[in-house]
Short mmCIF file of C-alpha atoms in Angstrom, two decimals:
data_model
loop_
_atom_site.label_atom_id
_atom_site.label_comp_id
_atom_site.label_asym_id
_atom_site.label_seq_id
_atom_site.Cartn_x
_atom_site.Cartn_y
_atom_site.Cartn_z
CA MET C 256 4.52 -23.17 -31.78
CA ALA C 257 6.21 -25.68 -33.41
CA GLU C 258 10.30 -25.72 -33.03
CA LYS C 259 12.30 -27.83 -34.86
CA GLY C 260 15.90 -28.59 -35.13
CA THR C 261 15.51 -29.61 -31.22
CA TRP C 262 18.07 -31.47 -29.38
CA LEU C 263 15.07 -34.18 -29.27
CA VAL C 264 13.93 -34.34 -32.19
CA LYS C 265 17.62 -34.60 -33.80
CA LYS C 266 18.04 -37.73 -31.10
CA GLY C 267 14.41 -38.38 -31.90
CA LEU C 268 15.03 -39.68 -35.41
CA ALA C 269 18.41 -41.93 -34.37
CA GLU C 270 16.18 -43.51 -31.41
CA MET C 271 13.61 -44.46 -33.87
CA LEU C 272 16.26 -45.86 -36.47
CA LYS C 273 17.38 -49.02 -33.33
CA GLY C 274 17.36 -52.42 -33.62
CA GLY C 275 17.70 -51.40 -37.81
CA VAL C 276 20.90 -51.85 -40.56
CA ILE C 277 21.62 -48.41 -42.41
CA MET C 278 23.90 -49.52 -46.12
CA ASP C 279 25.32 -47.76 -48.15
CA VAL C 280 24.45 -47.37 -51.80
CA THR C 281 25.79 -45.30 -54.44
CA THR C 282 22.74 -46.06 -57.28
CA PRO C 283 18.81 -45.49 -56.84
CA GLU C 284 18.33 -49.32 -57.93
CA GLN C 285 20.75 -49.85 -55.00
CA ALA C 286 18.82 -47.92 -52.26
CA LYS C 287 15.23 -50.03 -53.52
CA ILE C 288 17.08 -53.14 -52.50
CA ALA C 289 17.79 -51.66 -49.25
CA GLU C 290 14.82 -51.19 -48.76
CA GLU C 291 12.99 -53.45 -49.91
CA ALA C 292 15.72 -55.40 -47.63
CA GLY C 293 14.48 -53.71 -44.35
CA ALA C 294 17.15 -51.13 -44.23
CA CYS C 295 15.84 -48.70 -41.93
CA ALA C 296 17.70 -46.30 -43.82
CA VAL C 297 20.39 -45.54 -46.52
CA MET C 298 23.13 -43.89 -46.74
CA ALA C 299 23.68 -42.12 -50.17
CA LEU C 300 27.55 -42.73 -51.73
CA GLU C 301 29.47 -41.89 -54.23
CA ARG C 302 32.05 -45.12 -53.66
CA VAL C 303 31.66 -47.80 -51.39
CA PRO C 304 34.65 -47.46 -49.07
CA ALA C 305 36.34 -50.20 -49.86
CA ASP C 306 36.04 -48.72 -53.78
CA ILE C 307 37.24 -45.22 -52.09
CA ARG C 308 39.91 -47.14 -50.37
CA ALA C 309 41.38 -48.84 -53.93
CA ALA C 310 40.93 -45.69 -55.95
CA GLY C 311 43.38 -43.42 -53.59
CA GLY C 312 43.30 -40.09 -53.88
CA VAL C 313 40.94 -37.35 -52.53
CA ALA C 314 37.12 -38.80 -51.54
CA ARG C 315 34.70 -35.89 -51.13
CA MET C 316 30.86 -35.33 -50.44
CA ALA C 317 28.94 -37.04 -52.97
CA GLU C 318 27.81 -35.47 -56.10
CA PRO C 319 24.34 -33.55 -55.14
CA THR C 320 22.66 -35.33 -58.00
CA VAL C 321 22.81 -38.69 -56.32
CA ILE C 322 22.20 -37.99 -53.72
CA LEU C 323 18.80 -36.22 -54.93
CA LYS C 324 18.04 -39.48 -57.03
CA ILE C 325 18.23 -41.77 -54.08
CA MET C 326 15.72 -39.39 -51.70
CA GLU C 327 13.13 -40.07 -54.73
CA ALA C 328 13.68 -43.24 -55.12
CA VAL C 329 13.02 -44.41 -51.03
CA THR C 330 10.56 -43.50 -48.41
CA ILE C 331 13.20 -44.16 -45.63
CA PRO C 332 15.35 -41.74 -44.17
CA VAL C 333 18.73 -40.64 -46.18
CA MET C 334 21.68 -40.24 -44.92
CA ALA C 335 25.11 -38.32 -46.21
CA LYS C 336 28.47 -38.08 -45.61
CA VAL C 337 30.61 -34.72 -45.39
CA ARG C 338 34.40 -34.52 -44.87
CA ILE C 339 35.48 -33.98 -41.16
CA GLY C 340 35.64 -30.46 -40.94
CA HIS C 341 33.56 -29.43 -44.41
CA PHE C 342 31.15 -27.36 -42.64
CA VAL C 343 30.30 -25.98 -46.49
CA GLU C 344 29.49 -29.21 -47.85
CA ALA C 345 27.23 -29.94 -44.36
CA GLN C 346 25.19 -26.65 -45.59
CA ILE C 347 24.66 -27.84 -48.79
CA LEU C 348 23.23 -31.48 -47.78
CA GLU C 349 21.17 -29.62 -45.48
CA SER C 350 20.07 -27.69 -48.16
CA LEU C 351 19.12 -31.06 -50.25
CA GLY C 352 17.22 -32.10 -47.47
CA VAL C 353 18.88 -35.24 -46.15
CA ASP C 354 18.08 -36.57 -42.72
CA TYR C 355 21.14 -36.91 -41.33
CA ILE C 356 24.72 -35.99 -42.46
CA ASP C 357 28.02 -38.28 -41.46
CA GLU C 358 30.78 -36.10 -40.72
CA SER C 359 32.97 -39.32 -41.57
CA GLU C 360 36.69 -40.62 -41.41
CA VAL C 361 35.86 -42.56 -45.00
CA LEU C 362 36.12 -39.26 -46.61
CA THR C 363 39.28 -37.33 -47.07
CA PRO C 364 39.46 -34.40 -43.85
CA ALA C 365 39.10 -31.65 -44.79
CA ASP C 366 40.35 -29.65 -41.30
CA GLU C 367 42.95 -31.95 -39.67
CA ASN C 368 42.12 -29.70 -36.39
CA HIS C 369 38.64 -28.67 -35.85
CA HIS C 370 35.40 -30.84 -36.24
CA ILE C 371 32.25 -29.21 -37.52
CA ASN C 372 29.99 -26.72 -35.09
CA LYS C 373 27.11 -29.66 -35.68
CA ASN C 374 24.93 -27.71 -32.76
CA ALA C 375 24.63 -25.00 -35.44
CA PHE C 376 22.51 -27.22 -37.78
CA LYS C 377 18.67 -28.41 -38.04
CA VAL C 378 20.08 -31.66 -39.40
CA PRO C 379 21.72 -34.03 -37.25
CA PHE C 380 24.80 -35.68 -37.26
CA VAL C 381 26.70 -39.13 -36.76
CA CYS C 382 30.14 -39.02 -35.97
CA GLY C 383 32.70 -41.81 -35.13
CA ALA C 384 34.65 -42.94 -32.55
CA ARG C 385 37.48 -45.06 -31.22
CA ASN C 386 36.55 -44.52 -27.81
CA LEU C 387 34.43 -42.30 -25.07
CA GLY C 388 36.47 -39.73 -24.87
CA GLU C 389 36.06 -39.38 -28.94
CA ALA C 390 32.77 -39.61 -28.79
CA LEU C 391 31.55 -37.60 -26.26
CA ARG C 392 33.85 -34.64 -27.92
CA ARG C 393 31.28 -35.24 -30.48
CA ILE C 394 28.41 -34.96 -28.65
CA GLY C 395 29.25 -31.88 -27.23
CA GLU C 396 29.95 -30.49 -30.83
CA GLY C 397 26.54 -31.43 -31.55
CA ALA C 398 26.47 -35.57 -33.02
CA ALA C 399 23.02 -36.83 -32.05
CA MET C 400 24.27 -40.26 -32.58
CA ILE C 401 27.87 -41.82 -32.93
CA ARG C 402 28.95 -44.90 -34.41
CA THR C 403 32.19 -46.73 -33.68
CA LYS C 404 34.29 -46.33 -36.66
CA GLY C 405 35.75 -49.65 -37.53
CA GLU C 406 38.38 -49.39 -40.15
CA PRO C 407 35.76 -49.13 -43.01
CA GLY C 408 35.87 -50.55 -46.59
CA THR C 409 37.57 -53.92 -44.83
CA GLY C 410 35.51 -56.49 -44.25
CA ASN C 411 37.10 -57.07 -41.45
CA VAL C 412 35.20 -56.53 -37.98
CA VAL C 413 37.93 -56.26 -35.00
CA GLU C 414 38.47 -52.70 -35.08
CA ALA C 415 34.61 -52.17 -34.81
CA VAL C 416 35.01 -55.28 -31.83
CA ARG C 417 37.67 -53.13 -30.31
CA HIS C 418 36.40 -49.69 -30.46
CA MET C 419 32.71 -50.95 -29.01
CA ARG C 420 34.43 -52.98 -26.23
CA MET C 421 36.46 -49.36 -24.90
CA VAL C 422 32.98 -47.65 -25.22
CA MET C 423 31.40 -49.56 -23.26
CA GLY C 424 33.88 -50.71 -21.24
CA GLU C 425 34.85 -47.10 -20.18
CA MET C 426 31.45 -46.11 -19.43
CA ARG C 427 31.68 -49.32 -16.73
CA ARG C 428 34.73 -47.54 -15.13
CA LEU C 429 33.34 -43.87 -14.78
CA GLN C 430 30.15 -45.59 -13.53
CA ASN C 431 32.59 -47.30 -10.58
CA MET C 432 34.56 -43.90 -9.70
CA PRO C 433 34.12 -42.28 -6.97
CA LYS C 434 32.35 -38.47 -8.29
CA GLU C 435 36.13 -36.34 -7.11
CA GLU C 436 37.63 -38.72 -9.65
CA LEU C 437 35.68 -37.98 -12.68
CA MET C 438 37.35 -34.76 -13.24
CA ALA C 439 40.42 -36.16 -13.56
CA ALA C 440 38.81 -39.02 -15.75
CA ALA C 441 37.09 -36.20 -17.98
CA LYS C 442 40.98 -34.24 -18.31
CA GLU C 443 42.42 -37.29 -19.01
CA MET C 444 39.93 -38.44 -22.14
CA GLY C 445 39.64 -34.84 -23.56
CA ALA C 446 35.50 -34.88 -22.29
CA PRO C 447 33.29 -32.43 -21.73
CA TYR C 448 33.07 -32.75 -17.71
CA GLU C 449 29.31 -32.64 -17.81
CA LEU C 450 28.99 -35.18 -19.89
CA VAL C 451 31.22 -37.22 -18.05
CA LEU C 452 29.13 -36.66 -14.96
CA GLN C 453 26.11 -38.11 -16.97
CA VAL C 454 27.64 -40.83 -18.42
CA ALA C 455 28.92 -41.71 -14.89
CA GLU C 456 25.22 -41.47 -13.70
CA THR C 457 23.37 -43.21 -16.60
CA GLY C 458 25.96 -46.28 -17.46
CA SER C 459 25.60 -44.97 -21.07
CA LEU C 460 25.95 -42.73 -23.86
CA PRO C 461 23.21 -40.03 -23.90
CA VAL C 462 22.86 -40.33 -27.95
CA VAL C 463 21.75 -43.61 -29.97
CA ASN C 464 25.05 -45.38 -30.86
CA PHE C 465 25.75 -47.67 -33.35
CA ALA C 466 28.45 -50.06 -35.38
CA ALA C 467 30.01 -49.38 -38.01
CA GLY C 468 33.12 -50.23 -39.53
CA GLY C 469 34.33 -53.94 -41.19
CA ILE C 470 30.69 -55.40 -40.75
CA ALA C 471 30.20 -58.50 -43.39
CA THR C 472 28.01 -61.21 -41.80
CA PRO C 473 24.99 -61.60 -39.80
CA ALA C 474 27.07 -63.08 -37.09
CA ASP C 475 29.48 -59.40 -37.09
CA ALA C 476 25.92 -57.33 -37.44
CA ALA C 477 24.60 -59.84 -34.17
CA LEU C 478 28.35 -59.56 -32.07
CA MET C 479 28.14 -55.98 -32.01
CA MET C 480 24.06 -56.50 -31.21
CA GLN C 481 25.59 -58.36 -28.48
CA LEU C 482 28.37 -56.26 -27.46
CA GLY C 483 25.74 -53.30 -26.77
CA CYS C 484 25.46 -51.63 -29.58
CA ASP C 485 21.75 -49.80 -30.96
CA GLY C 486 22.18 -50.66 -34.20
CA ILE C 487 24.46 -51.48 -37.30
CA PHE C 488 25.80 -49.31 -40.53
CA VAL C 489 27.03 -51.60 -43.74
CA GLY C 490 29.14 -50.34 -45.78
CA SER C 491 30.97 -52.41 -48.20
CA GLY C 492 29.76 -55.08 -46.40
CA ILE C 493 26.74 -56.03 -48.93
CA PHE C 494 27.16 -54.24 -52.23
CA LYS C 495 30.84 -55.45 -52.48
CA SER C 496 29.18 -59.56 -51.78
CA ASN C 497 28.32 -61.52 -54.30
CA GLU C 498 24.10 -61.87 -53.56
CA PRO C 499 23.70 -58.11 -51.94
CA ALA C 500 20.10 -58.43 -51.69
CA ALA C 501 20.40 -61.87 -49.73
CA ARG C 502 22.75 -60.71 -47.38
CA ALA C 503 21.24 -57.32 -46.65
CA LYS C 504 17.63 -59.22 -44.95
CA ALA C 505 20.33 -61.73 -44.13
CA ILE C 506 21.89 -59.21 -41.57
CA VAL C 507 18.82 -56.94 -41.47
CA ALA C 508 17.25 -60.35 -39.54
CA ALA C 509 20.50 -60.76 -37.57
CA THR C 510 19.78 -57.53 -36.10
CA THR C 511 16.27 -58.15 -35.12
CA HIS C 512 16.88 -61.26 -33.69
CA TYR C 513 20.33 -60.96 -32.17
CA SER C 514 20.38 -63.07 -29.02
CA ASP C 515 18.96 -65.93 -30.60
CA PRO C 516 21.84 -68.60 -32.05
CA GLY C 517 18.61 -70.98 -34.03
CA MET C 518 17.90 -67.98 -35.70
CA LEU C 519 21.16 -66.37 -36.92
CA ALA C 520 22.45 -70.09 -38.45
CA GLU C 521 18.67 -70.16 -39.90
CA VAL C 522 18.95 -66.44 -41.58
CA SER C 523 23.03 -67.29 -42.34
CA LYS C 524 22.35 -70.23 -45.03
CA ASN C 525 23.30 -69.38 -48.75
CA LEU C 526 23.84 -65.69 -48.93
CA GLY C 527 26.82 -66.54 -51.21
CA GLU C 528 30.85 -65.32 -50.78
CA ALA C 529 30.94 -62.39 -48.51
CA MET C 530 33.17 -59.49 -49.76
CA PRO C 531 37.06 -60.22 -49.35
CA GLY C 532 38.13 -59.22 -46.02
CA VAL C 533 41.16 -56.98 -45.45
CA GLU C 534 43.69 -58.36 -42.42
CA ILE C 535 44.46 -54.90 -40.90
CA ALA C 536 48.12 -55.36 -39.81
CA THR C 537 48.49 -55.14 -43.83
CA ILE C 538 46.77 -51.64 -44.14
CA SER C 539 50.38 -49.05 -43.98
CA PRO C 540 48.92 -46.34 -40.47
CA GLU C 541 48.48 -43.53 -43.70
CA TYR C 542 45.59 -45.41 -45.42
CA ARG C 543 44.30 -46.19 -42.05
CA MET C 544 40.82 -44.35 -42.25
CA GLN C 545 40.24 -44.94 -38.01
CA ASP C 546 42.97 -42.54 -37.32
CA ARG C 547 41.17 -39.84 -39.11
CA GLY C 548 39.98 -37.10 -37.22
CA TRP C 549 40.61 -37.29 -33.17
CA MET B 195 -1.22 -57.97 -16.36
CA ARG B 196 1.67 -57.81 -19.28
CA ILE B 197 1.81 -55.94 -22.34
CA GLY B 198 3.90 -56.71 -25.64
CA VAL B 199 5.87 -54.25 -27.14
CA LEU B 200 6.58 -54.99 -30.54
CA ALA B 201 10.78 -55.19 -30.25
CA LEU B 202 11.59 -55.74 -34.58
CA GLN B 203 13.62 -52.45 -34.75
CA GLY B 204 12.86 -49.11 -33.40
CA ALA B 205 12.19 -46.96 -30.06
CA PHE B 206 10.42 -50.50 -28.18
CA ARG B 207 12.87 -49.75 -25.14
CA GLU B 208 11.69 -46.55 -24.78
CA HIS B 209 8.16 -47.34 -24.62
CA GLN B 210 9.09 -50.66 -21.67
CA LYS B 211 10.38 -47.75 -19.81
CA ILE B 212 7.19 -45.47 -19.95
CA LEU B 213 5.05 -48.95 -19.52
CA ALA B 214 7.72 -49.66 -16.18
CA GLU B 215 6.84 -45.67 -14.95
CA CYS B 216 2.97 -46.50 -14.21
CA GLY B 217 3.99 -49.36 -12.67
CA VAL B 218 3.03 -52.26 -15.49
CA GLU B 219 5.07 -54.99 -16.87
CA SER B 220 6.25 -55.63 -20.57
CA THR B 221 8.01 -57.74 -22.43
CA GLN B 222 9.83 -58.13 -25.96
CA ILE B 223 7.70 -59.35 -28.94
CA ARG B 224 9.60 -60.80 -31.57
CA LYS B 225 8.46 -63.76 -32.74
CA ASN B 226 4.95 -64.98 -32.60
CA THR B 227 5.86 -67.76 -29.67
CA GLN B 228 6.11 -64.61 -27.51
CA LEU B 229 2.52 -63.31 -28.34
CA ASP B 230 0.61 -66.22 -25.16
CA GLY B 231 -0.50 -64.08 -22.21
CA ILE B 232 0.38 -60.35 -23.37
CA SER B 233 -2.61 -58.12 -22.18
CA ALA B 234 -2.46 -55.43 -24.88
CA LEU B 235 0.29 -54.80 -28.24
CA ILE B 236 2.07 -51.81 -28.16
CA ILE B 237 3.79 -51.18 -31.85
CA PRO B 238 6.72 -48.02 -31.30
CA GLY B 239 7.98 -45.45 -33.62
CA GLY B 240 10.42 -47.10 -36.07
CA GLU B 241 10.32 -47.26 -39.65
CA SER B 242 7.08 -48.99 -40.98
CA THR B 243 8.84 -50.63 -44.08
CA THR B 244 11.30 -52.06 -41.52
CA ILE B 245 8.70 -53.04 -39.41
CA GLY B 246 6.33 -54.85 -41.65
CA LYS B 247 8.53 -56.15 -43.59
CA LEU B 248 10.02 -58.41 -40.42
CA MET B 249 6.51 -58.78 -39.82
CA ASN B 250 5.43 -60.62 -42.62
CA GLU B 251 9.24 -62.26 -42.60
CA PHE B 252 8.41 -64.19 -38.83
CA GLY B 253 5.11 -64.60 -39.50
CA LEU B 254 3.41 -61.99 -36.95
CA PHE B 255 0.63 -60.48 -38.77
CA GLU B 256 -1.95 -63.76 -38.93
CA PRO B 257 -1.77 -63.77 -34.86
CA ILE B 258 -1.83 -60.36 -34.01
CA THR B 259 -5.27 -59.63 -36.80
CA ARG B 260 -6.55 -62.72 -34.74
CA MET B 261 -5.38 -61.57 -30.77
CA SER B 262 -7.05 -58.14 -31.86
CA GLU B 263 -10.07 -59.23 -34.10
CA ASP B 264 -10.63 -60.66 -30.61
CA GLY B 265 -10.13 -58.01 -28.59
CA LEU B 266 -6.35 -57.07 -28.18
CA PRO B 267 -5.90 -53.70 -27.17
CA VAL B 268 -3.21 -51.80 -29.50
CA PHE B 269 -1.47 -49.09 -29.13
CA GLY B 270 0.61 -46.92 -32.37
CA THR B 271 3.30 -45.03 -32.62
CA CYS B 272 4.21 -42.97 -35.68
CA ALA B 273 5.28 -46.31 -37.78
CA GLY B 274 3.14 -47.85 -35.21
CA LEU B 275 -0.02 -45.51 -36.72
CA ILE B 276 1.14 -46.57 -40.05
CA MET B 277 1.00 -50.52 -39.20
CA LEU B 278 -3.03 -49.99 -37.73
CA ALA B 279 -3.62 -47.89 -40.38
CA LYS B 280 -7.05 -49.06 -43.35
CA GLU B 281 -4.88 -47.29 -46.36
CA ILE B 282 -1.62 -45.70 -46.76
CA ASN B 283 -1.78 -42.63 -49.15
CA GLY B 284 0.27 -44.02 -52.13
CA SER B 285 1.92 -47.30 -50.94
CA ARG B 286 0.96 -50.97 -50.95
CA GLN B 287 2.89 -51.43 -47.70
CA ALA B 288 2.49 -53.97 -45.54
CA ARG B 289 -0.06 -53.41 -42.67
CA LEU B 290 -2.22 -54.83 -39.65
CA ASN B 291 -5.17 -52.73 -41.05
CA LEU B 292 -7.21 -52.59 -38.15
CA MET B 293 -8.09 -49.21 -37.87
CA ASP B 294 -10.49 -47.59 -40.21
CA ILE B 295 -8.27 -44.71 -41.30
CA SER B 296 -6.27 -43.11 -44.34
CA VAL B 297 -2.59 -42.08 -43.78
CA GLU B 298 -0.11 -40.44 -45.04
CA ARG B 299 3.53 -41.28 -44.42
CA ASN B 300 6.59 -38.55 -43.82
CA ALA B 301 3.43 -36.23 -43.77
CA PHE B 302 5.13 -33.60 -42.48
CA GLY B 303 8.50 -32.98 -44.53
CA ARG B 304 11.78 -34.44 -44.60
CA GLN B 305 13.82 -35.25 -40.94
CA VAL B 306 14.27 -30.65 -41.72
CA ASP B 307 10.91 -30.34 -40.91
CA SER B 308 10.56 -32.62 -37.74
CA PHE B 309 8.86 -30.75 -34.92
CA GLU B 310 8.00 -30.49 -31.16
CA ALA B 311 4.99 -28.55 -30.07
CA ASP B 312 2.04 -28.25 -27.88
CA LEU B 313 -1.31 -30.62 -28.72
CA ASP B 314 -4.72 -30.34 -26.72
CA ILE B 315 -5.36 -33.07 -26.44
CA PRO B 316 -8.89 -33.33 -24.44
CA VAL B 317 -9.38 -36.56 -22.66
CA LEU B 318 -5.54 -35.65 -21.24
CA GLY B 319 -7.27 -32.50 -19.29
CA THR B 320 -6.57 -28.56 -19.80
CA ARG B 321 -2.93 -29.00 -20.12
CA PRO B 322 -0.89 -29.06 -22.77
CA TYR B 323 0.71 -31.89 -24.45
CA ARG B 324 4.32 -31.84 -25.08
CA ALA B 325 4.62 -33.66 -28.35
CA VAL B 326 7.07 -34.71 -31.02
CA PHE B 327 6.63 -35.66 -34.62
CA ILE B 328 9.80 -37.14 -36.40
CA ARG B 329 9.22 -37.41 -40.06
CA ALA B 330 5.60 -38.34 -38.98
CA PRO B 331 2.68 -38.73 -40.61
CA TYR B 332 -0.63 -37.42 -39.61
CA ILE B 333 -3.93 -39.29 -40.36
CA THR B 334 -5.72 -37.94 -43.28
CA SER B 335 -9.35 -39.27 -43.33
CA VAL B 336 -11.06 -41.10 -40.58
CA GLY B 337 -14.37 -43.86 -40.63
CA ARG B 338 -17.75 -42.92 -38.56
CA SER B 339 -16.50 -44.90 -35.77
CA VAL B 340 -13.21 -43.42 -35.57
CA GLN B 341 -12.78 -40.58 -32.21
CA VAL B 342 -10.33 -38.22 -32.96
CA LEU B 343 -8.32 -37.21 -29.64
CA ALA B 344 -6.10 -34.41 -31.38
CA LYS B 345 -5.46 -32.47 -33.78
CA TYR B 346 -2.42 -30.87 -34.79
CA GLU B 347 -3.05 -27.01 -37.40
CA GLU B 348 -6.12 -29.14 -38.40
CA LYS B 349 -4.09 -32.49 -39.35
CA ILE B 350 -5.63 -35.46 -37.24
CA VAL B 351 -2.70 -36.88 -34.73
CA LEU B 352 -4.56 -38.99 -32.32
CA ALA B 353 -6.75 -41.18 -32.79
CA ARG B 354 -8.64 -44.46 -30.95
CA GLN B 355 -11.17 -46.60 -32.82
CA GLY B 356 -12.97 -49.79 -29.83
CA ASN B 357 -9.26 -50.97 -28.14
CA PHE B 358 -7.26 -49.29 -31.03
CA MET B 359 -5.26 -45.98 -30.09
CA ALA B 360 -2.84 -44.31 -32.77
CA ALA B 361 -0.32 -41.44 -32.46
CA ALA B 362 1.72 -39.54 -35.26
CA PHE B 363 4.43 -38.61 -32.57
CA HIS B 364 6.06 -39.94 -30.62
CA PRO B 365 4.68 -39.97 -26.69
CA GLU B 366 7.35 -42.87 -25.66
CA LEU B 367 10.58 -39.56 -26.20
CA THR B 368 8.91 -37.68 -23.51
CA ALA B 369 8.48 -37.94 -19.29
CA ASP B 370 4.60 -37.18 -20.00
CA LEU B 371 2.72 -40.76 -19.03
CA ARG B 372 -0.92 -39.12 -19.23
CA LEU B 373 -1.19 -40.88 -22.97
CA HIS B 374 0.18 -44.66 -22.04
CA ARG B 375 -2.20 -43.84 -18.40
CA TYR B 376 -5.04 -43.26 -20.88
CA PHE B 377 -4.27 -46.24 -23.06
CA ILE B 378 -4.23 -48.60 -20.08
CA GLU B 379 -7.07 -47.39 -18.39
CA ASN B 380 -10.08 -46.86 -21.57
CA CYS B 381 -8.62 -49.48 -24.08
CA LEU B 382 -7.36 -52.92 -21.73
#
């Protein structure tokens, strides 16, 4: 008997995306450019985060025809975003047949207290996290893949670095704790005890962990890989740059050869201007996307 | 003995973990200079278009094809199966063209149709083999020198041709070592 939507099947797709780059796209043409550049998946959106940030107002799930056209345009997996807590948007995306749902802080949250019960779905979910507690809460709700939140749409990698170092550091800390301290650690970080025990034993998350939020150059991608993530999401970094196709291809190559400086130098040449960056301190707290969700 | 695992993208570490459990040394292959001295090659699950483009960009097609023609055993899983195929239905994407098989990509459907199932693989014995299929391909036809090792609902999902073996599912995601052991004992 075939069993669909099992944990292994949900988590398994993320395992297959490892070492790859998932690119934000808003049109079938962009999706084809991404696939041609070697993206291992695309994220179908109405606007990239930098434009969402500029437009203001309420950002919602993309219109279904936008997503369907992108699904028709490429053979690689297609992901799409729903608002935090908006389980009906997730039901709609599942019925469209998207391959992964991102319950994302890039969109305006629909629920200030509760994230989606992702265990109720057959389609797998990826969620953002700033620290280990947040990552384990999302996994407890059924997320089969985690990514850093970073600060989306900024072209500034500093927040993604902060979040990745935080998660990695906290995992090392748990690994070195005597067992009797793990319950207090679970309480402090607000994480399910069983998952805390598991991390303390293995020293790694039970699911794949990508970097996202502010990655704009091949060097940014390689930095995140060297810090220990499994793969890269690039949002505005590609289609807000001067030469998207060349930059996309270079970021893919840098993610594969992340520990080879000679190769990184080679792929970083002649890419034109990166997207304009934003200094995080200039973003007032109410416009910081990473503080959405808990 | 050292087995190379193509590490451009995908689940290469999982294959290395299983090889280690089989007591076999492995090494990651990202560039053609890393191919020297390997006794076999594994092409892991991942995205076949991504893997094909990176193989092309970093000059891996020519040396792998040459070494395979000289007898290097190759085992491909999921995306790896696609890379080994001669024909990819409806696609002109890059491939190694080592096995006389035609394959259909994403043949069981999208991710919501991905599944686990027990397979009967006679060469591994009578105990069922739990297989994980993720946006999986299957083999639609095989040449005369290809041996079909397993089917799922009449679709060919495991095949061997001399030193080459291809699985539509992911033996790297489960704890069952039998298929890797079979490859090591029979194809090398």
